[in-house]
């Protein structure tokens, strides 16, 4: 009798320690997990603030021409080096009016080229082609080229930085 | 000599290493599994160990910083002692691993080694396949040149097509909303810490399972697997007619592994690592991000699938394939193992190899892409050095027609070959097609002047079979 009680006593002691160990382990895992997972996932929540970047004086652009302009992206880090650079296709449409297109193909993001003779944007990867207004002319892209906001300020053309346009459904 | 022996006795006495590993090394395996068909798994393992060794070596010299990685790669390749060879081995070792994983997988599938009781061998193998593929991709990215940057963008664009969470996954991959300072550090962490850790775990598990359930015997037609009796039969067969794994079966692994490692080393010395492209500058758009050879079939697949279904195929295609592979041992885990009695298995393997090679062959020439470097039509080909025909020929060069259409061997392959278009279409039909486009051709109605259009049509009308020998 006495022995039996002892056994069941031990069992509950053992159970207690089992639960205690598992609980403490889980709490510790969650505690260290929050900052770890949080910092790894942070980039998907934290959005850089769009900024206006000057890309050149208005007078440097010829009306009707489409040229590539280079500027610093929305979230440059001190160690980004050349990877902080980004580009857009800029066209001066009128005296004070500009259009800016993403260089990323709307299909899978490859860099599209402006073929001046044909007045088309062409993608080297899977053959996406766009008209000069950015709309799809041929190939697999599901939508036209992304357009950047662009403005003229103090004689300078400025493009508003935007993320790489990711085609989502 | 006596000292070495006594040192070993001391070490073995304190660690028990011989007693622990000896039986494992010398466990009996089926006599017919000691065969040249069975060397690919171990060769994959050797290639993996080579990747670990060369990868760690590269980490001594590589700087995983978005701004400086490119310079450190140039440094490794051009300035460090043996750096070029180590980088070459790491690159070709990756190719070897992908190839060997594929062959090993085909061998396992053809001999149905995934059937009872080895379902988990297959499942861990599928996980290892996925991890190897991700290593291949992240490896191309940490080779931080122009192609790496654009490949990352292409990969995140694909991830972006995932319903609902696509944008998040894409941001997760590139570490924010643009490729830049955060991207390479993340890719480096995946490539060097996270995936290798998983690889070690799953390779360990995979090998443990091989010891636990034994190496599968080479299948004989007419000896189906019955889960109720298989283990007993296997054990008595191994006891009756087994050979010691080490060295009776393992020597072939060593010979083949030696050949693999030597080949990789030789290729690394002779060919060296792949050339670095231009620096990873996202504003340099003169890029054609082609994946490493083992993904080219997928690159082709992305180009050839119908655009209306591509989002689904892009996202769910790999998912379904992965799931099917994963489910395989649950779909069939008993019955015949011999390929002689499994025509469907043989057909599936043949079909898979055929479609991957087909896509691969097309992907290399990528006829769907405009060929920006196509050689312009010459005066000889145009057949005139002034007048409407000449002007039309020059328009063909300048208006981008050439990038997609071939005439007499010059030009791209995206559109139909126009060498004999004059035989097929009338003047009106030509005008109409150029103006309106169609199928995969842009309409040029808004961009050509009347004169340009007329010249172009006149030029194209001269493209006839009979004209071939008229002194062009």
XYZ file of C-alpha atoms in Angstrom:
641
model
C 0.000 0.000 0.000
C 2.627 2.358 1.162
C 4.824 1.471 -1.783
C 1.976 1.983 -4.256
C 1.328 5.539 -3.027
C 5.006 6.226 -3.354
C 4.981 5.062 -6.965
C 2.021 7.184 -7.979
C 3.643 10.054 -6.102
C 6.810 9.608 -8.100
C 4.837 9.449 -11.315
C 3.175 12.754 -10.714
C 6.531 14.221 -9.729
C 7.922 12.863 -12.962
C 4.969 14.212 -14.904
C 5.450 17.578 -13.294
C 9.074 17.730 -14.293
C 8.251 16.583 -17.802
C 5.694 19.319 -18.207
C 7.940 21.867 -16.571
C 10.813 21.060 -18.911
C 8.680 21.140 -22.017
C 6.957 24.356 -20.962
C 10.223 26.120 -20.137
C 11.759 24.926 -23.387
C 8.805 26.170 -25.386
C 8.744 29.547 -23.663
C 12.466 29.964 -24.264
C 12.039 29.002 -27.929
C 9.214 31.506 -28.393
C 11.122 34.212 -26.543
C 14.183 33.932 -28.751
C 12.047 33.130 -31.768
C 10.207 36.448 -31.786
C 13.236 38.668 -32.360
C 14.827 36.132 -34.728
C 11.806 35.570 -36.959
C 10.850 39.223 -36.577
C 14.143 40.546 -37.854
C 14.219 38.071 -40.733
C 10.671 38.976 -41.770
C 11.068 42.718 -41.170
C 11.785 43.595 -44.831
C 8.351 42.425 -45.877
C 6.643 44.874 -43.530
C 8.997 47.827 -43.429
C 8.496 49.910 -46.556
C 10.956 52.562 -47.664
C 9.533 56.064 -48.106
C 9.355 57.071 -51.760
C 11.619 59.958 -52.587
C 12.006 62.329 -55.522
C 15.359 61.907 -57.231
C 16.714 64.400 -59.748
C 17.821 62.742 -62.983
C 19.028 65.743 -64.950
C 18.172 69.234 -66.158
C 15.143 69.623 -68.391
C 17.260 71.182 -71.120
C 19.354 68.019 -71.395
C 16.448 66.064 -72.794
C 15.223 66.280 -76.373
C 11.498 66.273 -76.985
C 10.403 62.891 -78.308
C 13.545 61.026 -77.285
C 13.497 58.125 -74.879
C 16.650 57.789 -72.815
C 17.781 55.720 -69.882
C 18.264 57.656 -66.665
C 20.013 56.366 -63.592
C 19.229 57.296 -60.019
C 19.559 56.037 -56.466
C 16.841 53.604 -55.384
C 14.361 54.042 -52.555
C 16.376 52.348 -49.847
C 20.100 52.757 -50.410
C 22.308 51.390 -47.657
C 25.845 52.614 -47.046
C 27.287 49.310 -48.271
C 25.042 48.956 -51.315
C 27.666 50.270 -53.703
C 26.581 50.055 -57.322
C 23.567 47.986 -56.306
C 21.905 51.135 -54.950
C 21.565 52.359 -58.509
C 18.396 51.903 -60.441
C 17.202 53.039 -63.818
C 14.136 54.192 -65.721
C 13.276 54.984 -69.328
C 12.524 58.694 -69.551
C 10.861 60.433 -72.479
C 10.339 64.162 -72.855
C 6.903 64.291 -74.422
C 6.439 68.057 -74.418
C 8.123 71.233 -73.245
C 7.516 70.533 -69.574
C 6.090 67.026 -69.714
C 7.890 63.770 -69.174
C 7.019 60.101 -68.999
C 9.053 57.550 -67.075
C 8.797 53.802 -67.530
C 10.154 51.009 -65.419
C 13.029 49.108 -66.981
C 11.546 45.909 -65.559
C 9.520 43.762 -67.901
C 6.064 43.088 -66.480
C 6.516 39.403 -67.245
C 9.431 38.416 -65.021
C 11.322 41.615 -64.374
C 14.113 41.390 -66.948
C 15.484 44.726 -68.168
C 13.637 45.926 -71.265
C 15.514 47.863 -73.948
C 14.226 50.804 -75.925
C 14.672 50.132 -79.632
C 14.534 53.626 -81.027
C 14.118 52.646 -84.682
C 11.140 50.457 -83.965
C 9.804 52.717 -81.195
C 9.344 49.626 -79.050
C 10.519 48.389 -75.692
C 11.822 44.859 -76.082
C 12.682 42.310 -73.422
C 15.596 39.958 -74.076
C 14.376 37.140 -71.805
C 11.055 35.812 -73.015
C 10.335 38.202 -75.836
C 7.960 40.692 -74.231
C 7.419 43.777 -76.440
C 5.782 47.083 -75.506
C 4.663 50.073 -77.526
C 6.125 53.465 -76.775
C 3.270 54.221 -74.364
C 4.214 51.155 -72.327
C 1.274 49.008 -73.380
C 1.881 45.380 -74.331
C 2.592 44.864 -78.022
C 3.536 41.192 -78.017
C 4.799 38.358 -75.905
C 3.908 37.085 -72.474
C 3.672 40.225 -70.252
C 0.319 40.290 -68.435
C 0.229 44.105 -68.287
C 2.026 47.153 -69.579
C 5.215 48.665 -68.260
C 4.994 50.295 -64.872
C 5.093 54.110 -64.996
C 7.007 56.169 -62.458
C 5.639 59.474 -61.237
C 7.811 62.193 -62.749
C 7.848 65.968 -62.243
C 9.843 69.042 -63.134
C 11.165 71.117 -60.260
C 13.556 74.085 -60.516
C 14.504 73.100 -64.027
C 15.329 69.557 -62.894
C 13.484 66.407 -63.899
C 12.679 64.328 -60.861
C 11.503 60.732 -60.644
C 9.739 59.335 -57.625
C 11.497 56.200 -56.432
C 9.362 53.088 -56.322
C 10.069 49.475 -55.549
C 10.790 47.052 -58.355
C 7.280 46.499 -59.583
C 6.532 42.896 -58.731
C 3.742 41.453 -60.838
C 1.250 39.942 -58.431
C -2.115 38.330 -58.939
C 55.023 2.483 -35.278
C 54.534 1.009 -31.820
C 53.707 4.478 -30.566
C 51.059 4.987 -33.218
C 49.526 1.639 -32.412
C 49.380 2.301 -28.711
C 48.018 5.787 -29.350
C 45.239 4.238 -31.434
C 44.494 1.668 -28.695
C 44.286 4.453 -26.158
C 42.013 6.530 -28.388
C 39.780 3.564 -29.222
C 39.610 2.497 -25.583
C 38.483 5.955 -24.461
C 36.105 6.605 -27.382
C 34.930 3.161 -28.469
C 35.024 4.366 -32.021
C 35.946 1.038 -33.636
C 33.184 -0.767 -31.767
C 30.644 1.882 -32.736
C 31.502 2.354 -36.393
C 32.958 -1.033 -37.315
C 29.640 -2.894 -37.469
C 28.113 -0.069 -39.465
C 30.927 -0.043 -41.987
C 30.892 -3.800 -42.289
C 27.151 -4.477 -42.169
C 26.016 -6.997 -44.700
C 24.391 -5.775 -47.883
C 22.712 -7.797 -50.643
C 25.339 -9.260 -52.949
C 23.660 -7.898 -56.063
C 23.512 -4.352 -54.667
C 27.311 -4.272 -54.770
C 27.001 -3.083 -58.341
C 27.945 -0.158 -60.541
C 24.289 0.891 -60.618
C 24.575 1.785 -56.952
C 27.413 4.294 -56.991
C 25.484 7.502 -57.717
C 24.191 8.193 -54.222
C 27.642 8.009 -52.690
C 29.076 10.037 -55.576
C 26.500 12.742 -54.814
C 27.698 12.636 -51.227
C 31.327 13.018 -52.314
C 30.372 15.949 -54.536
C 28.545 17.490 -51.580
C 31.609 17.101 -49.348
C 33.656 18.760 -52.065
C 31.135 21.620 -52.093
C 31.490 21.981 -48.325
C 35.277 22.020 -48.491
C 35.504 24.431 -51.427
C 32.660 26.555 -50.099
C 34.339 27.023 -46.741
C 37.562 27.875 -48.571
C 35.776 30.509 -50.649
C 34.275 31.974 -47.474
C 37.845 32.737 -46.373
C 38.132 35.185 -49.248
C 34.595 36.220 -50.151
C 32.963 39.407 -48.858
C 29.180 39.009 -48.647
C 28.496 42.703 -49.066
C 26.339 43.950 -51.901
C 28.810 46.695 -52.720
C 32.000 44.651 -52.470
C 31.228 41.030 -53.262
C 31.990 41.555 -56.937
C 35.466 42.887 -56.216
C 36.113 40.010 -53.826
C 35.106 37.554 -56.557
C 37.537 39.194 -58.936
C 40.153 38.977 -56.195
C 39.454 35.274 -55.629
C 39.566 34.523 -59.321
C 42.562 36.566 -60.384
C 44.789 37.206 -57.412
C 44.626 34.518 -54.757
C 46.705 31.355 -54.924
C 44.563 28.520 -56.334
C 41.478 30.758 -55.914
C 40.510 30.252 -59.523
C 40.665 26.473 -59.119
C 38.710 26.467 -55.871
C 35.994 28.648 -57.376
C 36.014 26.429 -60.454
C 35.615 23.284 -58.355
C 32.773 24.858 -56.398
C 31.005 25.771 -59.623
C 31.517 22.472 -61.447
C 30.937 20.550 -58.221
C 27.478 22.138 -58.096
C 26.818 20.994 -61.645
C 28.067 17.521 -60.777
C 25.825 17.394 -57.726
C 22.739 18.343 -59.714
C 23.602 15.779 -62.380
C 24.351 13.030 -59.856
C 21.240 13.749 -57.827
C 19.265 13.353 -61.047
C 20.925 10.079 -61.999
C 20.637 8.709 -58.460
C 16.963 9.596 -58.456
C 16.359 7.891 -61.790
C 18.181 4.772 -60.553
C 16.095 4.684 -57.376
C 12.884 5.193 -59.296
C 13.699 2.646 -61.998
C 14.576 -0.028 -59.441
C 11.631 1.047 -57.243
C 13.893 1.230 -54.212
C 11.416 3.706 -52.729
C 8.900 0.939 -52.019
C 8.297 -0.586 -48.596
C 10.074 -0.154 -46.194
C 12.084 2.645 -47.788
C 9.395 5.294 -48.243
C 11.219 7.733 -45.988
C 14.417 7.310 -48.008
C 12.540 8.675 -51.004
C 10.867 11.465 -49.062
C 14.112 12.671 -47.514
C 15.588 12.368 -51.004
C 12.904 14.670 -52.410
C 13.684 17.185 -49.676
C 17.378 16.895 -50.542
C 16.590 17.433 -54.223
C 14.714 20.625 -53.389
C 17.533 21.838 -51.132
C 20.114 21.084 -53.842
C 18.143 23.075 -56.384
C 17.842 26.022 -53.986
C 21.585 25.791 -53.371
C 22.122 25.982 -57.110
C 20.005 29.109 -57.394
C 21.389 30.914 -54.342
C 24.852 29.919 -55.526
C 24.289 31.716 -58.778
C 23.129 34.758 -56.823
C 26.116 34.940 -54.480
C 28.230 34.930 -57.638
C 27.236 38.572 -57.398
C 27.488 39.881 -60.929
C 24.948 41.380 -63.295
C 23.265 38.050 -64.022
C 22.945 37.360 -60.296
C 21.113 40.621 -59.697
C 18.721 40.145 -62.585
C 18.164 36.466 -61.730
C 17.125 37.532 -58.253
C 14.640 39.955 -59.739
C 13.273 37.262 -62.052
C 12.952 34.833 -59.140
C 11.117 37.354 -56.986
C 8.846 38.226 -59.903
C 7.938 34.546 -60.101
C 7.340 34.446 -56.355
C 5.210 37.558 -56.782
C 2.755 35.505 -58.815
C 1.831 33.403 -55.793
C -1.761 34.295 -54.940
C -2.316 36.570 -51.924
C 1.133 36.330 -50.357
C 3.202 36.808 -53.514
C 4.377 40.335 -52.770
C 5.482 39.322 -49.273
C 7.443 36.344 -50.530
C 9.076 38.517 -53.180
C 10.070 41.117 -50.584
C 11.366 38.343 -48.369
C 13.596 37.016 -51.144
C 15.194 40.333 -52.046
C 15.115 41.648 -48.472
C 12.962 44.677 -49.147
C 11.376 46.221 -52.162
C 14.451 46.692 -54.293
C 17.529 44.648 -54.986
C 20.312 46.316 -53.098
C 22.270 46.320 -49.869
C 20.039 43.814 -48.106
C 19.731 41.271 -50.900
C 23.131 39.635 -51.006
C 23.445 39.327 -47.227
C 20.219 37.339 -47.139
C 21.179 35.160 -50.074
C 24.532 34.513 -48.425
C 22.813 33.452 -45.197
C 20.571 31.031 -47.114
C 23.413 29.653 -49.197
C 25.997 29.312 -46.472
C 24.115 28.687 -43.228
C 20.468 27.779 -43.523
C 20.345 25.407 -46.473
C 23.653 23.687 -45.696
C 22.413 23.095 -42.132
C 19.271 21.487 -43.535
C 21.372 19.531 -46.021
C 23.532 18.118 -43.237
C 20.462 17.141 -41.245
C 18.679 15.485 -44.143
C 21.787 13.797 -45.538
C 22.434 12.401 -42.052
C 18.859 11.167 -41.865
C 19.030 9.758 -45.399
C 22.204 7.795 -44.572
C 20.841 6.643 -41.230
C 17.827 5.246 -43.061
C 20.050 3.386 -45.506
C 21.729 1.685 -42.549
C 18.459 1.135 -40.708
C 16.517 -0.471 -43.581
C 19.457 -1.778 -45.536
C 20.487 -1.086 -49.093
C 17.795 -2.261 -51.477
C 18.575 -5.438 -53.352
C 18.732 -5.240 -57.133
C 15.194 -6.067 -58.254
C 14.284 -9.282 -59.980
C 11.193 -9.499 -62.128
C 8.563 -11.657 -60.477
C 9.648 -10.910 -56.915
C 7.144 -8.258 -55.834
C 7.400 -6.363 -52.565
C 4.878 -7.476 -49.973
C 5.091 -5.350 -46.814
C 3.947 -8.339 -44.722
C 6.921 -10.508 -45.649
C 9.495 -8.175 -47.177
C 11.630 -7.449 -44.106
C 11.932 -11.099 -43.169
C 12.894 -12.080 -46.708
C 15.401 -9.239 -46.948
C 17.069 -10.070 -43.659
C 17.399 -13.768 -44.340
C 18.694 -13.021 -47.829
C 21.320 -10.639 -46.472
C 22.297 -13.140 -43.767
C 22.490 -16.001 -46.246
C 24.112 -14.231 -49.152
C 25.266 -10.771 -48.081
C 28.627 -9.122 -48.508
C 30.264 -6.657 -46.119
C 29.501 -3.094 -47.164
C 33.088 -2.130 -46.426
C 35.000 -2.876 -48.529
C 33.164 -5.378 -50.755
C 30.483 -2.947 -51.925
C 32.152 0.331 -51.012
C 35.171 -0.038 -53.273
C 33.052 0.740 -56.314
C 31.765 3.866 -54.566
C 35.351 4.872 -53.922
C 36.435 4.236 -57.500
C 33.525 6.135 -59.000
C 33.756 8.910 -56.394
C 37.447 9.257 -57.203
C 36.627 9.600 -60.894
C 33.984 12.231 -60.132
C 36.260 14.287 -57.896
C 39.162 14.051 -60.338
C 36.939 15.076 -63.227
C 35.681 18.110 -61.317
C 39.223 19.090 -60.441
C 40.402 18.699 -64.033
C 37.523 20.742 -65.405
C 38.210 23.400 -62.768
C 41.858 23.544 -63.830
C 41.247 23.435 -67.578
C 38.059 25.457 -67.965
C 38.034 27.301 -64.656
C 35.092 29.047 -63.048
C 32.464 30.766 -65.175
C 33.454 34.253 -66.213
C 32.092 37.007 -64.066
C 29.634 39.187 -65.915
C 29.588 42.968 -65.617
C 29.248 44.362 -62.051
C 25.892 43.951 -60.279
C 24.509 47.325 -61.208
C 20.683 47.242 -61.458
C 20.784 50.318 -63.674
C 22.829 48.407 -66.253
C 20.035 47.082 -68.393
C 22.189 45.542 -71.078
C 21.615 42.200 -69.430
C 20.185 38.856 -70.420
C 19.806 36.934 -67.198
C 20.068 33.326 -68.323
C 20.082 30.799 -65.490
C 22.749 28.146 -64.960
C 22.391 25.184 -67.305
C 20.319 23.069 -64.949
C 17.527 25.657 -64.910
C 17.526 26.411 -68.625
C 14.716 23.927 -69.217
C 12.596 25.904 -66.762
C 13.580 29.178 -68.423
C 12.277 27.671 -71.672
C 9.151 26.440 -69.941
C 8.411 29.986 -68.739
C 8.716 31.243 -72.298
C 6.626 28.563 -73.957
C 3.630 28.230 -71.678
C 0.490 30.026 -72.756
C 0.338 33.469 -71.105
C -3.251 32.970 -69.992
C -2.230 30.054 -67.767
C 1.252 31.088 -66.856
C 0.555 32.417 -63.386
C -0.952 29.079 -62.430
C 1.693 27.003 -64.169
C 4.490 29.108 -62.727
C 3.255 28.803 -59.157
C 1.408 25.508 -59.059
C 3.488 23.639 -61.624
C 6.552 23.191 -59.411
C 4.256 22.699 -56.416
C 2.352 19.872 -58.091
C 5.549 18.231 -59.336
C 7.027 18.472 -55.844
C 3.882 17.079 -54.284
C 3.721 14.188 -56.744
C 7.330 13.301 -56.021
C 6.622 13.512 -52.326
C 3.532 11.315 -52.627
C 5.135 8.671 -54.850
C 5.821 6.066 -52.133
C 2.241 6.450 -50.920
C 0.873 6.006 -54.415
C 2.800 2.766 -54.912
C 4.710 1.153 -52.099
C 4.324 -2.513 -52.963
C 4.393 -4.808 -55.966
C 6.916 -5.298 -58.709
C 10.235 -3.507 -58.493
C 11.893 -4.561 -61.688
C 11.737 -2.024 -64.514
C 11.021 -4.996 -66.791
C 7.603 -5.282 -65.175
C 6.970 -1.552 -64.767
C 6.498 -0.135 -68.269
C 4.818 3.005 -66.924
C 7.796 3.851 -64.762
C 10.109 3.445 -67.737
C 7.764 5.588 -69.840
C 7.618 8.305 -67.185
C 11.408 8.467 -66.930
C 11.813 8.484 -70.716
C 9.179 11.181 -71.091
C 10.697 13.327 -68.344
C 14.180 13.060 -69.821
C 12.826 13.783 -73.296
C 10.842 16.847 -72.274
C 13.625 18.275 -70.118
C 16.196 17.756 -72.881
C 13.799 19.198 -75.436
C 13.143 22.293 -73.345
C 16.849 22.491 -72.644
C 17.760 22.415 -76.328
C 15.206 25.110 -77.120
C 16.226 27.153 -74.089
C 19.826 27.361 -75.285
C 18.896 29.065 -78.541
C 15.832 30.787 -76.982
C 14.093 31.518 -80.283
C 11.405 33.518 -78.462
C 13.841 36.304 -77.638
C 14.630 39.168 -79.969
C 18.240 38.812 -81.100
C 19.641 42.256 -80.434
C 23.019 41.299 -81.799
C 21.723 39.977 -85.098
C 23.978 40.899 -87.995
C 22.289 43.583 -90.136
C 21.347 42.747 -93.713
C 24.092 43.728 -96.096
C 23.758 45.397 -99.469
C 24.418 42.006 -101.083
C 21.533 40.416 -99.231
C 19.231 43.366 -99.842
C 20.092 43.160 -103.505
C 20.230 46.886 -104.183
C 22.373 49.774 -103.024
C 19.848 52.514 -103.644
C 16.180 53.016 -104.355
C 13.111 51.625 -102.670
C 14.424 48.087 -102.229
C 17.576 49.337 -100.557
C 15.653 51.723 -98.312
C 13.236 48.947 -97.410
C 16.103 46.632 -96.519
C 17.659 49.285 -94.342
C 14.289 49.834 -92.666
C 14.215 46.115 -91.985
C 17.484 46.573 -90.106
C 16.531 49.740 -88.279
C 12.913 49.153 -87.330
C 13.769 46.083 -85.271
C 12.245 43.623 -87.808
C 15.638 41.925 -87.904
C 15.608 41.100 -84.194
C 12.743 38.678 -84.711
C 12.755 37.726 -88.399
C 15.461 35.991 -90.370
C 16.287 36.799 -93.967
C 18.969 34.675 -95.617
C 20.509 33.650 -92.337
C 20.582 37.086 -90.716
C 18.229 37.889 -87.862
C 16.282 36.437 -84.946
C 13.972 33.481 -84.746
C 11.000 34.818 -82.865
C 8.896 35.456 -85.954
C 8.596 33.507 -89.200
C 11.593 33.336 -91.520
C 10.989 35.937 -94.215
C 13.574 34.730 -96.751
C 10.794 33.777 -99.218
C 7.978 35.937 -97.908
C 7.481 37.430 -101.373
C 6.185 34.031 -102.511
C 3.678 33.772 -99.717
C 2.097 37.188 -99.245
C 0.768 39.818 -101.611
C 1.608 43.497 -101.293
C -1.685 44.150 -99.559
C -1.257 41.306 -97.139
C 2.259 42.471 -96.266
C 1.082 46.017 -95.656
C -1.757 44.825 -93.516
C 0.449 42.588 -91.373
C 3.080 45.236 -90.779
C 0.474 47.854 -89.905
C -1.633 45.716 -87.584
C 0.777 43.126 -86.291
C -0.856 40.063 -84.887
C -0.170 36.977 -82.857
C 3.200 37.882 -81.411
C 4.028 40.801 -83.648
C 3.547 44.417 -82.671
C 1.604 46.605 -85.070
C 3.834 49.181 -86.725
C 0.983 51.336 -87.959
C 1.822 54.165 -85.581
C 5.571 54.183 -86.069
C 6.203 53.901 -89.808
C 5.787 56.693 -92.291
C 4.002 55.864 -95.548
C 7.254 55.918 -97.449
C 8.967 53.632 -94.919
C 6.080 51.214 -95.076
C 6.004 51.186 -98.889
C 9.757 50.659 -99.113
C 9.598 47.841 -96.603
C 6.823 46.114 -98.512
C 8.632 46.549 -101.829
C 11.750 45.075 -100.274
C 9.870 42.126 -98.788
C 8.153 41.438 -102.117
C 11.596 40.796 -103.616
C 12.218 37.965 -101.163
C 11.438 35.047 -103.447
C 12.900 31.617 -104.012
C 13.853 32.350 -107.623
C 15.866 35.393 -106.588
C 18.422 33.361 -104.723
C 20.927 33.179 -107.536
C 20.406 36.588 -109.048
C 23.748 37.864 -107.956
C 22.886 39.019 -104.462
